[in-house]
């Protein structure tokens, strides 16, 4: 049986292909020479909130928009091979990463792998059994405060030995209630080019 | 001095905020309960190529759209805490990850951190000095063939002990010349739910 979601995605893709036009000639290096690191959250559309057309900028996304080793791998490739020279770190209000800590996640997974329930304060597993201990060995990169996490992440990138000092790194928090990007001045200051 | 790019992003964001309207009420869990793992490439706009509105689906992006540890961290959070239960792995034609290997990247960085030049076959550094050996200690997750990399990544996710067997994982290659998503049947088959 074909998935309803697959059918919907294929239908949407067919419409996109029909109007693709001149985009077939876009070059690989980002035309506007910048990159955004942001969260995977479904409410965020970086192309819309930052005004990106296809071909403009690299977009790196993970849970939280964190400066993980893998995000840094991507940013170093973005600059070293494809020429971006300004980077944004953009976390957001009401992020799921604020609702748990490493211990909670590891214990939930230890018990059961299916989706947990959240009552506004605590997580619980509706089902039990079939869990896995591997969650205890993963750093989940949770967040206590968005302003702090943006600052931490800008600092981690700024201080990474493979990141040139002349790339400015800007820190922002996206407000999911308004769509607005609010600068974290302390982070942008910490990420300034030398 | 304020960056031209920052000004442009802020101007685009102000327009987005002005038309934000009803999107302020979107819930945190993805409404359509699926996630896409894809490449950071500037030419790819997953919301457009797959028909996503804000609030619909998680989007995880890195260099290559690879099933790195960090991508798996994000997908496990996506399912366990936020309820997605179908996942797409989408690589693309003409990917920068096909143009180098770990040794080339490490040697380029060892010499110099600034953007390298590509002559269609080989990379070289226009400048020398100020490099860093850390690149030798990073796995860059390069790609030899898109169909193979999609299959590898679907398999890696399918076989991960924290991923429930009942989540189907679909494999696709996005064609940057047409905008079309082409299924990698072998990968989707490998990623079928049990």
CSV table of C-alpha atoms in Angstrom, one decimal:
chain,number,residue,atom,x,y,z
A,1,UNK,CA,0.0,0.0,0.0
A,2,UNK,CA,1.3,3.4,-0.9
A,3,UNK,CA,1.6,5.9,1.9
A,4,UNK,CA,-0.8,8.9,1.8
A,5,UNK,CA,2.1,11.2,2.7
A,6,UNK,CA,4.3,9.8,-0.2
A,7,UNK,CA,1.4,10.4,-2.6
A,8,UNK,CA,1.0,14.0,-1.4
A,9,UNK,CA,4.7,14.7,-1.6
A,10,UNK,CA,4.9,13.3,-5.1
A,11,UNK,CA,1.8,15.4,-6.2
A,12,UNK,CA,3.4,18.5,-4.7
A,13,UNK,CA,6.7,17.7,-6.4
A,14,UNK,CA,5.0,17.2,-9.8
A,15,UNK,CA,3.6,20.8,-9.5
A,16,UNK,CA,7.0,22.1,-8.5
A,17,UNK,CA,8.7,20.4,-11.5
A,18,UNK,CA,6.0,21.9,-13.8
A,19,UNK,CA,7.0,25.4,-12.7
A,20,UNK,CA,10.8,24.8,-12.4
A,21,UNK,CA,11.8,26.8,-15.4
A,22,UNK,CA,15.0,28.8,-15.2
A,23,UNK,CA,16.1,27.2,-11.9
A,24,UNK,CA,17.7,24.4,-13.9
A,25,UNK,CA,20.7,26.6,-14.5
A,26,UNK,CA,21.6,27.4,-10.9
A,27,UNK,CA,25.2,27.0,-9.8
A,28,UNK,CA,26.4,24.8,-6.9
A,29,UNK,CA,28.1,27.5,-4.8
A,30,UNK,CA,25.5,29.6,-2.9
A,31,UNK,CA,25.0,32.8,-4.9
A,32,UNK,CA,24.6,35.0,-1.8
A,33,UNK,CA,27.6,33.3,-0.1
A,34,UNK,CA,26.1,32.7,3.4
A,35,UNK,CA,24.8,29.8,5.5
A,36,UNK,CA,22.1,29.4,8.1
A,37,UNK,CA,22.3,26.8,10.9
A,38,UNK,CA,18.8,26.4,12.4
A,39,UNK,CA,16.4,24.0,14.0
A,40,UNK,CA,14.5,21.2,12.2
A,41,UNK,CA,11.2,22.4,13.8
A,42,UNK,CA,8.3,22.1,11.4
A,43,UNK,CA,7.1,25.7,12.1
A,44,UNK,CA,10.4,27.1,10.7
A,45,UNK,CA,10.8,27.8,7.0
A,46,UNK,CA,14.2,29.4,6.7
A,47,UNK,CA,13.7,30.2,3.0
A,48,UNK,CA,10.6,32.2,3.9
A,49,UNK,CA,11.7,33.8,7.2
A,50,UNK,CA,15.1,34.9,5.7
A,51,UNK,CA,14.1,35.5,2.1
A,52,UNK,CA,16.0,32.8,0.3
A,53,UNK,CA,15.4,31.8,-3.3
A,54,UNK,CA,16.8,28.5,-4.6
A,55,UNK,CA,20.5,28.9,-5.1
A,56,UNK,CA,21.0,31.6,-2.5
A,57,UNK,CA,22.4,30.0,0.7
A,58,UNK,CA,23.3,26.8,2.5
A,59,UNK,CA,20.8,25.7,5.1
A,60,UNK,CA,21.9,23.3,7.9
A,61,UNK,CA,19.2,22.0,10.2
A,62,UNK,CA,19.1,19.6,13.2
A,63,UNK,CA,17.2,19.2,16.4
A,64,UNK,CA,17.7,22.6,18.1
A,65,UNK,CA,19.9,24.1,15.4
A,66,UNK,CA,22.9,23.2,17.6
A,67,UNK,CA,26.6,23.6,16.6
A,68,UNK,CA,27.1,19.8,16.8
A,69,UNK,CA,30.2,18.2,15.3
A,70,UNK,CA,28.1,17.4,12.2
A,71,UNK,CA,26.9,21.0,11.8
A,72,UNK,CA,30.5,22.2,12.0
A,73,UNK,CA,31.4,19.5,9.4
A,74,UNK,CA,28.8,21.1,7.1
A,75,UNK,CA,29.8,24.7,7.8
A,76,UNK,CA,33.5,24.0,7.1
A,77,UNK,CA,32.6,22.3,3.8
A,78,UNK,CA,30.3,25.3,3.1
A,79,UNK,CA,33.1,27.8,3.4
A,80,UNK,CA,36.2,25.8,2.4
A,81,UNK,CA,34.7,24.3,-0.8
A,82,UNK,CA,31.7,26.4,-1.6
A,83,UNK,CA,32.7,29.9,-0.6
A,84,UNK,CA,30.1,31.0,2.1
A,85,UNK,CA,31.7,33.7,4.3
A,86,UNK,CA,28.9,34.8,6.7
A,87,UNK,CA,27.0,32.4,9.0
A,88,UNK,CA,23.8,32.7,11.0
A,89,UNK,CA,22.9,30.6,14.1
A,90,UNK,CA,19.1,30.7,14.5
A,91,UNK,CA,17.4,29.0,17.4
A,92,UNK,CA,13.7,29.6,18.2
A,93,UNK,CA,11.1,30.2,21.0
A,94,UNK,CA,9.0,27.2,22.1
A,95,UNK,CA,11.7,24.7,21.1
A,96,UNK,CA,11.1,21.0,21.9
A,97,UNK,CA,14.7,20.8,23.0
A,98,UNK,CA,13.8,22.9,26.1
A,99,UNK,CA,11.3,20.2,27.3
A,100,UNK,CA,13.6,17.4,28.3
A,101,UNK,CA,17.2,16.6,29.5
A,102,UNK,CA,19.6,13.8,28.5
A,103,UNK,CA,18.5,11.6,31.5
A,104,UNK,CA,14.7,11.9,30.6
A,105,UNK,CA,15.3,11.0,27.0
A,106,UNK,CA,17.6,8.1,27.8
A,107,UNK,CA,15.1,6.6,30.3
A,108,UNK,CA,12.2,7.0,27.9
A,109,UNK,CA,14.1,5.1,25.2
A,110,UNK,CA,15.4,2.5,27.7
A,111,UNK,CA,11.7,1.6,28.3
A,112,UNK,CA,10.2,1.9,24.8
A,113,UNK,CA,10.9,3.4,21.4
A,114,UNK,CA,7.5,4.6,20.4
A,115,UNK,CA,6.3,8.2,20.7
A,116,UNK,CA,6.0,9.4,24.3
A,117,UNK,CA,3.3,11.6,25.7
A,118,UNK,CA,3.8,15.1,27.3
A,119,UNK,CA,1.4,16.5,29.8
A,120,UNK,CA,2.8,20.0,29.7
A,121,UNK,CA,5.3,19.2,32.4
A,122,UNK,CA,6.5,15.6,32.2
A,123,UNK,CA,7.0,12.9,29.6
A,124,UNK,CA,5.7,9.4,29.9
A,125,UNK,CA,5.5,6.3,27.7
A,126,UNK,CA,2.0,5.1,26.8
A,127,UNK,CA,3.5,1.7,26.0
A,128,UNK,CA,6.3,-0.3,27.7
A,129,UNK,CA,8.8,-2.8,26.5
A,130,UNK,CA,11.1,-3.1,23.5
A,131,UNK,CA,13.3,-0.2,24.6
A,132,UNK,CA,17.0,0.2,24.0
A,133,UNK,CA,19.9,1.3,26.2
A,134,UNK,CA,21.7,3.2,23.4
A,135,UNK,CA,20.0,6.5,24.3
A,136,UNK,CA,22.3,6.7,27.4
A,137,UNK,CA,25.3,7.0,25.1
A,138,UNK,CA,24.0,9.9,23.1
A,139,UNK,CA,24.4,13.6,23.9
A,140,UNK,CA,21.0,15.0,22.9
A,141,UNK,CA,22.0,18.7,22.9
A,142,UNK,CA,19.0,20.0,24.9
A,143,UNK,CA,18.5,23.7,25.6
A,144,UNK,CA,17.8,25.5,28.8
A,145,UNK,CA,17.6,29.1,27.5
A,146,UNK,CA,17.5,30.1,23.8
A,147,UNK,CA,19.7,33.1,24.4
A,148,UNK,CA,22.3,31.0,26.1
A,149,UNK,CA,22.2,28.2,23.5
A,150,UNK,CA,22.7,30.7,20.7
A,151,UNK,CA,25.6,32.2,22.5
A,152,UNK,CA,27.2,28.8,23.2
A,153,UNK,CA,26.8,27.7,19.6
A,154,UNK,CA,28.2,30.9,18.1
A,155,UNK,CA,31.2,30.6,20.5
A,156,UNK,CA,31.7,26.9,19.7
A,157,UNK,CA,31.9,27.7,16.0
A,158,UNK,CA,34.0,30.8,16.5
A,159,UNK,CA,36.5,28.9,18.6
A,160,UNK,CA,36.7,25.8,16.2
A,161,UNK,CA,40.2,25.5,14.8
A,162,UNK,CA,38.9,24.8,11.3
A,163,UNK,CA,36.8,28.0,11.1
A,164,UNK,CA,38.7,31.1,9.8
A,165,UNK,CA,38.6,34.2,12.0
A,166,UNK,CA,37.3,36.4,9.3
A,167,UNK,CA,33.9,34.7,9.0
A,168,UNK,CA,31.3,36.7,11.0
A,169,UNK,CA,28.8,34.5,12.9
A,170,UNK,CA,25.4,36.1,13.8
A,171,UNK,CA,23.1,34.9,16.6
A,172,UNK,CA,19.3,35.1,16.4
A,173,UNK,CA,16.2,33.7,18.0
A,174,UNK,CA,13.2,33.1,15.8
A,175,UNK,CA,9.9,33.9,17.5
A,176,UNK,CA,7.3,31.2,16.4
A,177,UNK,CA,4.4,33.5,17.4
A,178,UNK,CA,5.4,36.4,15.1
A,179,UNK,CA,7.9,35.0,12.6
A,180,UNK,CA,10.4,37.6,13.7
A,181,UNK,CA,14.2,37.1,14.0
A,182,UNK,CA,15.5,38.7,17.1
A,183,UNK,CA,19.2,39.2,17.4
A,184,UNK,CA,21.1,37.9,20.4
A,185,UNK,CA,23.5,40.8,20.6
A,186,UNK,CA,25.9,39.1,22.9
A,187,UNK,CA,26.2,36.1,20.5
A,188,UNK,CA,26.7,38.3,17.4
A,189,UNK,CA,29.3,40.2,19.4
A,190,UNK,CA,31.0,37.0,20.3
A,191,UNK,CA,30.9,35.8,16.7
A,192,UNK,CA,32.3,39.0,15.1
A,193,UNK,CA,35.1,38.6,12.6
A,194,UNK,CA,38.7,39.3,13.7
B,1,UNK,CA,29.6,48.3,9.6
B,2,UNK,CA,26.4,46.3,9.1
B,3,UNK,CA,26.6,43.4,6.6
B,4,UNK,CA,24.7,43.8,3.4
B,5,UNK,CA,23.5,40.2,3.8
B,6,UNK,CA,22.2,40.9,7.4
B,7,UNK,CA,20.3,43.9,6.1
B,8,UNK,CA,18.7,41.9,3.3
B,9,UNK,CA,17.8,39.0,5.6
B,10,UNK,CA,16.2,41.5,8.1
B,11,UNK,CA,14.3,43.2,5.3
B,12,UNK,CA,13.0,39.9,4.1
B,13,UNK,CA,12.1,38.9,7.6
B,14,UNK,CA,10.1,42.1,8.2
B,15,UNK,CA,8.0,41.3,5.1
B,16,UNK,CA,7.5,37.7,6.4
B,17,UNK,CA,6.4,39.0,9.8
B,18,UNK,CA,3.9,41.4,8.2
B,19,UNK,CA,2.2,38.5,6.5
B,20,UNK,CA,2.6,36.0,9.3
B,21,UNK,CA,-1.1,36.0,10.3
B,22,UNK,CA,-2.6,32.7,11.5
B,23,UNK,CA,0.7,30.9,11.6
B,24,UNK,CA,1.2,32.1,15.2
B,25,UNK,CA,-1.1,29.3,16.4
B,26,UNK,CA,0.9,26.4,14.9
B,27,UNK,CA,1.6,23.5,17.3
B,28,UNK,CA,5.1,22.1,18.0
B,29,UNK,CA,4.5,18.5,16.7
B,30,UNK,CA,4.6,18.3,12.9
B,31,UNK,CA,1.0,18.2,11.7
B,32,UNK,CA,1.7,15.8,8.9
B,33,UNK,CA,3.9,13.6,11.0
B,34,UNK,CA,6.8,13.1,8.8
B,35,UNK,CA,10.4,14.1,8.5
B,36,UNK,CA,12.8,14.8,5.6
B,37,UNK,CA,16.6,14.3,5.8
B,38,UNK,CA,18.3,16.2,2.9
B,39,UNK,CA,21.3,18.1,1.8
B,40,UNK,CA,22.2,21.7,2.8
B,41,UNK,CA,22.7,22.5,-0.9
B,42,UNK,CA,21.5,26.1,-1.7
B,43,UNK,CA,19.5,24.9,-4.8
B,44,UNK,CA,17.3,22.6,-2.7
B,45,UNK,CA,14.2,24.1,-1.0
B,46,UNK,CA,12.5,21.1,0.7
B,47,UNK,CA,9.4,23.1,1.5
B,48,UNK,CA,8.9,23.8,-2.1
B,49,UNK,CA,10.0,20.5,-3.7
B,50,UNK,CA,7.9,18.5,-1.3
B,51,UNK,CA,5.0,20.9,-0.7
B,52,UNK,CA,5.5,21.7,3.0
B,53,UNK,CA,3.6,24.5,4.7
B,54,UNK,CA,4.9,25.8,8.1
B,55,UNK,CA,4.0,23.3,10.8
B,56,UNK,CA,3.9,20.3,8.5
B,57,UNK,CA,7.1,18.3,8.8
B,58,UNK,CA,10.6,18.2,10.4
B,59,UNK,CA,13.5,19.0,8.0
B,60,UNK,CA,17.0,17.9,8.9
B,61,UNK,CA,19.8,19.1,6.6
B,62,UNK,CA,23.6,18.7,6.5
B,63,UNK,CA,26.3,18.4,3.9
B,64,UNK,CA,25.1,15.6,1.7
B,65,UNK,CA,21.9,14.8,3.6
B,66,UNK,CA,23.8,12.0,5.3
B,67,UNK,CA,22.6,9.8,8.1
B,68,UNK,CA,25.3,11.0,10.5
B,69,UNK,CA,25.1,10.4,14.2
B,70,UNK,CA,23.6,13.9,14.5
B,71,UNK,CA,21.0,13.3,11.9
B,72,UNK,CA,20.0,10.2,13.7
B,73,UNK,CA,19.8,12.1,17.0
B,74,UNK,CA,17.4,14.5,15.3
B,75,UNK,CA,15.3,11.8,13.8
B,76,UNK,CA,15.0,9.9,17.1
B,77,UNK,CA,13.8,13.1,18.8
B,78,UNK,CA,11.5,13.7,15.9
B,79,UNK,CA,9.7,10.3,16.4
B,80,UNK,CA,10.1,9.7,20.1
B,81,UNK,CA,9.1,13.1,21.4
B,82,UNK,CA,7.2,14.8,18.5
B,83,UNK,CA,5.5,11.9,16.7
B,84,UNK,CA,6.8,11.7,13.2
B,85,UNK,CA,6.3,8.2,11.8
B,86,UNK,CA,7.5,8.3,8.1
B,87,UNK,CA,10.9,9.5,7.1
B,88,UNK,CA,12.5,10.5,3.7
B,89,UNK,CA,16.2,10.5,2.9
B,90,UNK,CA,16.7,12.8,-0.1
B,91,UNK,CA,20.2,13.3,-1.7
B,92,UNK,CA,20.6,15.1,-5.0
B,93,UNK,CA,22.4,15.2,-8.4
B,94,UNK,CA,25.4,17.4,-8.8
B,95,UNK,CA,26.2,17.2,-5.1
B,96,UNK,CA,29.4,18.9,-3.8
B,97,UNK,CA,30.1,15.8,-1.7
B,98,UNK,CA,30.9,13.9,-4.9
B,99,UNK,CA,33.8,16.2,-5.7
B,100,UNK,CA,36.3,15.3,-3.0
B,101,UNK,CA,37.4,12.6,-0.6
B,102,UNK,CA,38.5,12.7,3.0
B,103,UNK,CA,42.2,12.9,2.2
B,104,UNK,CA,41.7,15.8,-0.3
B,105,UNK,CA,39.7,17.8,2.3
B,106,UNK,CA,42.2,17.1,5.1
B,107,UNK,CA,45.1,18.2,3.0
B,108,UNK,CA,43.4,21.4,1.8
B,109,UNK,CA,42.7,22.4,5.4
B,110,UNK,CA,46.1,21.4,6.6
B,111,UNK,CA,47.5,24.0,4.3
B,112,UNK,CA,45.0,26.8,4.5
B,113,UNK,CA,41.4,27.5,5.8
B,114,UNK,CA,40.2,29.9,3.1
B,115,UNK,CA,38.0,28.9,0.2
B,116,UNK,CA,39.7,26.5,-2.3
B,117,UNK,CA,39.4,26.7,-6.1
B,118,UNK,CA,38.0,23.9,-8.2
B,119,UNK,CA,39.0,23.5,-11.9
B,120,UNK,CA,36.4,20.9,-12.7
B,121,UNK,CA,38.7,18.1,-11.7
B,122,UNK,CA,41.0,19.1,-8.8
B,123,UNK,CA,40.9,21.4,-5.8
B,124,UNK,CA,43.7,23.8,-5.0
B,125,UNK,CA,44.4,26.5,-2.4
B,126,UNK,CA,44.9,30.0,-3.9
B,127,UNK,CA,46.5,30.9,-0.6
B,128,UNK,CA,48.8,29.1,1.7
B,129,UNK,CA,49.6,29.1,5.4
B,130,UNK,CA,47.4,29.3,8.5
B,131,UNK,CA,46.0,25.8,8.0
B,132,UNK,CA,45.0,23.3,10.7
B,133,UNK,CA,45.5,19.5,11.1
B,134,UNK,CA,42.1,18.9,12.7
B,135,UNK,CA,40.6,18.1,9.3
B,136,UNK,CA,42.4,14.7,9.4
B,137,UNK,CA,40.3,13.7,12.4
B,138,UNK,CA,36.9,14.4,10.8
B,139,UNK,CA,34.9,11.9,8.7
B,140,UNK,CA,33.5,14.2,5.9
B,141,UNK,CA,30.8,11.8,4.7
B,142,UNK,CA,31.6,12.2,1.0
B,143,UNK,CA,29.6,10.5,-1.7
B,144,UNK,CA,30.6,8.3,-4.7
B,145,UNK,CA,27.2,7.6,-6.1
B,146,UNK,CA,23.9,9.2,-5.1
B,147,UNK,CA,21.9,5.9,-5.4
B,148,UNK,CA,24.5,4.1,-3.2
B,149,UNK,CA,24.6,6.9,-0.6
B,150,UNK,CA,20.8,7.0,-0.3
B,151,UNK,CA,20.7,3.2,0.1
B,152,UNK,CA,23.6,3.3,2.7
B,153,UNK,CA,21.8,6.1,4.7
B,154,UNK,CA,18.4,4.4,4.6
B,155,UNK,CA,20.1,1.2,5.8
B,156,UNK,CA,22.0,2.9,8.5
B,157,UNK,CA,18.8,4.5,9.9
B,158,UNK,CA,16.8,1.2,9.4
B,159,UNK,CA,19.4,-0.7,11.4
B,160,UNK,CA,19.9,1.8,14.2
B,161,UNK,CA,18.8,0.3,17.5
B,162,UNK,CA,16.8,3.4,18.6
B,163,UNK,CA,14.7,3.5,15.4
B,164,UNK,CA,11.4,1.5,15.7
B,165,UNK,CA,10.9,-1.1,13.0
B,166,UNK,CA,7.4,0.3,12.0
B,167,UNK,CA,8.7,3.6,10.7
B,168,UNK,CA,9.0,3.4,6.9
B,169,UNK,CA,12.0,5.2,5.4
B,170,UNK,CA,11.9,6.3,1.7
B,171,UNK,CA,14.9,6.9,-0.5
B,172,UNK,CA,15.0,9.6,-3.2
B,173,UNK,CA,17.4,11.6,-5.4
B,174,UNK,CA,16.4,15.1,-6.2
B,175,UNK,CA,17.4,16.2,-9.7
B,176,UNK,CA,18.7,19.8,-9.6
B,177,UNK,CA,18.1,20.2,-13.4
B,178,UNK,CA,14.4,19.5,-13.2
B,179,UNK,CA,13.3,19.7,-9.5
B,180,UNK,CA,12.0,16.1,-9.7
B,181,UNK,CA,12.3,13.6,-6.8
B,182,UNK,CA,13.3,10.2,-8.3
B,183,UNK,CA,12.8,7.2,-6.0
B,184,UNK,CA,15.7,4.9,-5.3
B,185,UNK,CA,13.5,1.8,-5.2
B,186,UNK,CA,16.2,-0.4,-3.6
B,187,UNK,CA,16.6,2.1,-0.8
B,188,UNK,CA,12.8,2.4,-0.1
B,189,UNK,CA,12.6,-1.4,-0.2
B,190,UNK,CA,15.4,-1.6,2.3
B,191,UNK,CA,13.7,1.0,4.5
B,192,UNK,CA,10.2,-0.6,4.5
B,193,UNK,CA,8.4,-1.0,7.8
B,194,UNK,CA,8.4,-4.4,9.5
